[in-house]
Amino acid sequence: METWPEVAEIQPLASRIITNSIKKDRISHAYLLQGERGTGKEAIALLIAKGLFCENNSADEPCSHCNACHRIASGNHPDVHWIEPDGQSIKIEQIRNLQKEFMYSGLESDQKVYIIKGADTLTVNAANRILKFLEEPNKKTTAIMMTDNSQSILPTIRSRCQVIDLKPLNPVNFQKQLIEKGMHNRNAVLMSALTNNLDDAFTRNNDEWFASARKIVVQLVEVLSSNPEDVYLFIHQHWVTHFKERSEHEEGLDLLLFAFKDILYYHIENEAGMVFFAPSDELLEKAARRFSQEQLLDVLQTVLQAKRKLKQNVHPTLVMEQLTLQIQR
């Protein structure tokens, strides 16, 4: 999405609210863009920034061709500052550095923009520091914050922003887009469950690491269904050696969650809901014999609990050991 009409096709309400503000010259001093991954947060942030700096701005649509638009798109404009999580969070040092930048006038105009990705990861100290920016807005300063997890944003920050809710994308329409662009049907179903972003979907689809991750999840389900006494060894020989970063463990747990959901769907004969396994996969029948519907509901809750532990910085290997032990019982 590179123009407001393109955004309007996916997020009509958000597009209308922001473009009306632009037409009336009533751009908010702070926006909070909240929605699931792939719903267009970054595209909207870029369009707002381009509109403020575009050298050929025609009414409410930036040209996307001038020097300013190109530099904003590439992340190289001196008066547009991006802040992203450093590791698991955005730290107070990052906000201090941003404040130092804002002590100076803009290099090319009086206008300044800062864009915060993953605003829900702000530490308490960093969030309080940002709050001071928002409490004393400069007419020429625009803040754009983005989050997948709106519940983690401090109410005091939320109250000082114009909140833009982005609706989830229609997975069926997204699957059709993927298939039209050449992706295999079953892969398109899984990718639409994992992401709403076309580029992200095709990157995963062509990624050898992701292909191996899918195989490991299948193998883990096989071990849990047939040889649960071997699962501890499997975790250390295969899972831990492949899923190294915390974010990779989270992705593996997402796949495992889909796999066990499919087994439950097999029990209740809901083939349409399956995203990980093909309905004809023989492993589904084997796993369904091993796990009752009640057990599967417990397993799904256990996987969700494991995901929460990862967010709480519990060591990933310990999380997986506890998870598989609980599933075995």
PDB file of N, CA and C in Angstrom, residues 6-7 19 22 26-27 31 113 127 133 138 143 169 173 178 187 190 199 215 225 243 249 264 274 278 322-323:
ATOM      1  N   GLU A   6      -5.176   3.075  -2.005  1.00  0.00           N
ATOM      2  CA  GLU A   6      -4.844   1.672  -1.738  1.00  0.00           C
ATOM      3  C   GLU A   6      -5.128   1.326  -0.274  1.00  0.00           C
ATOM      4  N   VAL A   7      -4.813   2.258   0.630  1.00  0.00           N
ATOM      5  CA  VAL A   7      -5.125   2.029   2.042  1.00  0.00           C
ATOM      6  C   VAL A   7      -6.633   1.925   2.228  1.00  0.00           C
ATOM      7  N   THR A  19      -7.334  11.097   6.097  1.00  0.00           N
ATOM      8  CA  THR A  19      -7.336  11.988   4.924  1.00  0.00           C
ATOM      9  C   THR A  19      -8.243  13.197   5.141  1.00  0.00           C
ATOM     10  N   ILE A  22      -6.199  15.605   7.053  1.00  0.00           N
ATOM     11  CA  ILE A  22      -5.190  16.235   6.192  1.00  0.00           C
ATOM     12  C   ILE A  22      -5.824  17.340   5.355  1.00  0.00           C
ATOM     13  N   ARG A  26      -5.790  19.530   9.868  1.00  0.00           N
ATOM     14  CA  ARG A  26      -5.959  19.246  11.285  1.00  0.00           C
ATOM     15  C   ARG A  26      -5.254  17.946  11.673  1.00  0.00           C
ATOM     16  N   ILE A  27      -4.041  17.789  11.190  1.00  0.00           N
ATOM     17  CA  ILE A  27      -3.253  16.603  11.542  1.00  0.00           C
ATOM     18  C   ILE A  27      -3.054  16.570  13.051  1.00  0.00           C
ATOM     19  N   TYR A  31      -0.595  10.062  16.878  1.00  0.00           N
ATOM     20  CA  TYR A  31      -1.483   8.976  16.447  1.00  0.00           C
ATOM     21  C   TYR A  31      -1.048   7.672  17.127  1.00  0.00           C
ATOM     22  N   VAL A 113       9.038  14.428  12.777  1.00  0.00           N
ATOM     23  CA  VAL A 113       8.143  13.286  12.973  1.00  0.00           C
ATOM     24  C   VAL A 113       8.930  12.187  13.668  1.00  0.00           C
ATOM     25  N   ALA A 127       8.194   4.749  28.614  1.00  0.00           N
ATOM     26  CA  ALA A 127       6.825   5.201  28.387  1.00  0.00           C
ATOM     27  C   ALA A 127       6.565   6.522  29.105  1.00  0.00           C
ATOM     28  N   PHE A 133       6.687  14.129  26.127  1.00  0.00           N
ATOM     29  CA  PHE A 133       6.593  14.647  24.754  1.00  0.00           C
ATOM     30  C   PHE A 133       5.136  14.903  24.396  1.00  0.00           C
ATOM     31  N   ASN A 138       4.477  20.021  20.416  1.00  0.00           N
ATOM     32  CA  ASN A 138       4.961  21.117  19.590  1.00  0.00           C
ATOM     33  C   ASN A 138       4.145  21.100  18.300  1.00  0.00           C
ATOM     34  N   ALA A 143       3.837  12.681  16.356  1.00  0.00           N
ATOM     35  CA  ALA A 143       4.203  11.348  16.849  1.00  0.00           C
ATOM     36  C   ALA A 143       3.274  10.317  16.230  1.00  0.00           C
ATOM     37  N   LEU A 169      -7.702  -8.204   8.499  1.00  0.00           N
ATOM     38  CA  LEU A 169      -7.959  -8.486   7.090  1.00  0.00           C
ATOM     39  C   LEU A 169      -8.760  -9.778   6.951  1.00  0.00           C
ATOM     40  N   ASN A 173     -10.062 -13.648   1.530  1.00  0.00           N
ATOM     41  CA  ASN A 173      -9.610 -12.778   0.439  1.00  0.00           C
ATOM     42  C   ASN A 173      -8.093 -12.804   0.321  1.00  0.00           C
ATOM     43  N   LEU A 178      -2.963 -14.744  -2.455  1.00  0.00           N
ATOM     44  CA  LEU A 178      -1.754 -15.570  -2.458  1.00  0.00           C
ATOM     45  C   LEU A 178      -1.806 -16.609  -3.572  1.00  0.00           C
ATOM     46  N   ASN A 187      -0.462 -24.060   1.311  1.00  0.00           N
ATOM     47  CA  ASN A 187       0.463 -23.079   1.877  1.00  0.00           C
ATOM     48  C   ASN A 187      -0.234 -21.741   2.099  1.00  0.00           C
ATOM     49  N   LEU A 190      -2.221 -21.757   5.360  1.00  0.00           N
ATOM     50  CA  LEU A 190      -1.374 -21.580   6.537  1.00  0.00           C
ATOM     51  C   LEU A 190      -0.847 -20.157   6.634  1.00  0.00           C
ATOM     52  N   ASP A 199       4.186  -9.738   1.232  1.00  0.00           N
ATOM     53  CA  ASP A 199       5.634  -9.961   1.156  1.00  0.00           C
ATOM     54  C   ASP A 199       6.094 -10.936   2.235  1.00  0.00           C
ATOM     55  N   LYS A 215       8.368 -29.006   9.440  1.00  0.00           N
ATOM     56  CA  LYS A 215       8.671 -30.440   9.555  1.00  0.00           C
ATOM     57  C   LYS A 215       8.904 -30.837  11.011  1.00  0.00           C
ATOM     58  N   SER A 225       2.372 -38.408  19.762  1.00  0.00           N
ATOM     59  CA  SER A 225       1.270 -39.329  19.493  1.00  0.00           C
ATOM     60  C   SER A 225       1.691 -40.787  19.586  1.00  0.00           C
ATOM     61  N   PHE A 243      15.105 -23.834  16.690  1.00  0.00           N
ATOM     62  CA  PHE A 243      14.486 -22.597  17.175  1.00  0.00           C
ATOM     63  C   PHE A 243      15.423 -21.974  18.209  1.00  0.00           C
ATOM     64  N   HIS A 249      11.155 -19.376  18.635  1.00  0.00           N
ATOM     65  CA  HIS A 249      10.369 -20.255  19.510  1.00  0.00           C
ATOM     66  C   HIS A 249       8.891 -19.870  19.460  1.00  0.00           C
ATOM     67  N   LEU A 264      -8.085 -31.236  16.756  1.00  0.00           N
ATOM     68  CA  LEU A 264      -9.407 -31.046  17.350  1.00  0.00           C
ATOM     69  C   LEU A 264     -10.470 -30.937  16.262  1.00  0.00           C
ATOM     70  N   MET A 274      -9.174 -26.380   9.169  1.00  0.00           N
ATOM     71  CA  MET A 274      -7.782 -26.821   9.257  1.00  0.00           C
ATOM     72  C   MET A 274      -6.846 -25.904   8.483  1.00  0.00           C
ATOM     73  N   ALA A 278      -3.182 -31.102   5.971  1.00  0.00           N
ATOM     74  CA  ALA A 278      -4.196 -31.389   4.953  1.00  0.00           C
ATOM     75  C   ALA A 278      -5.196 -32.360   5.581  1.00  0.00           C
ATOM     76  N   GLN A 322       8.754 -27.898  29.947  1.00  0.00           N
ATOM     77  CA  GLN A 322       7.524 -27.896  30.739  1.00  0.00           C
ATOM     78  C   GLN A 322       6.305 -28.176  29.865  1.00  0.00           C
ATOM     79  N   LEU A 323       6.294 -27.588  28.670  1.00  0.00           N
ATOM     80  CA  LEU A 323       5.172 -27.780  27.757  1.00  0.00           C
ATOM     81  C   LEU A 323       4.997 -29.247  27.394  1.00  0.00           C
TER      82      LEU A 323
END
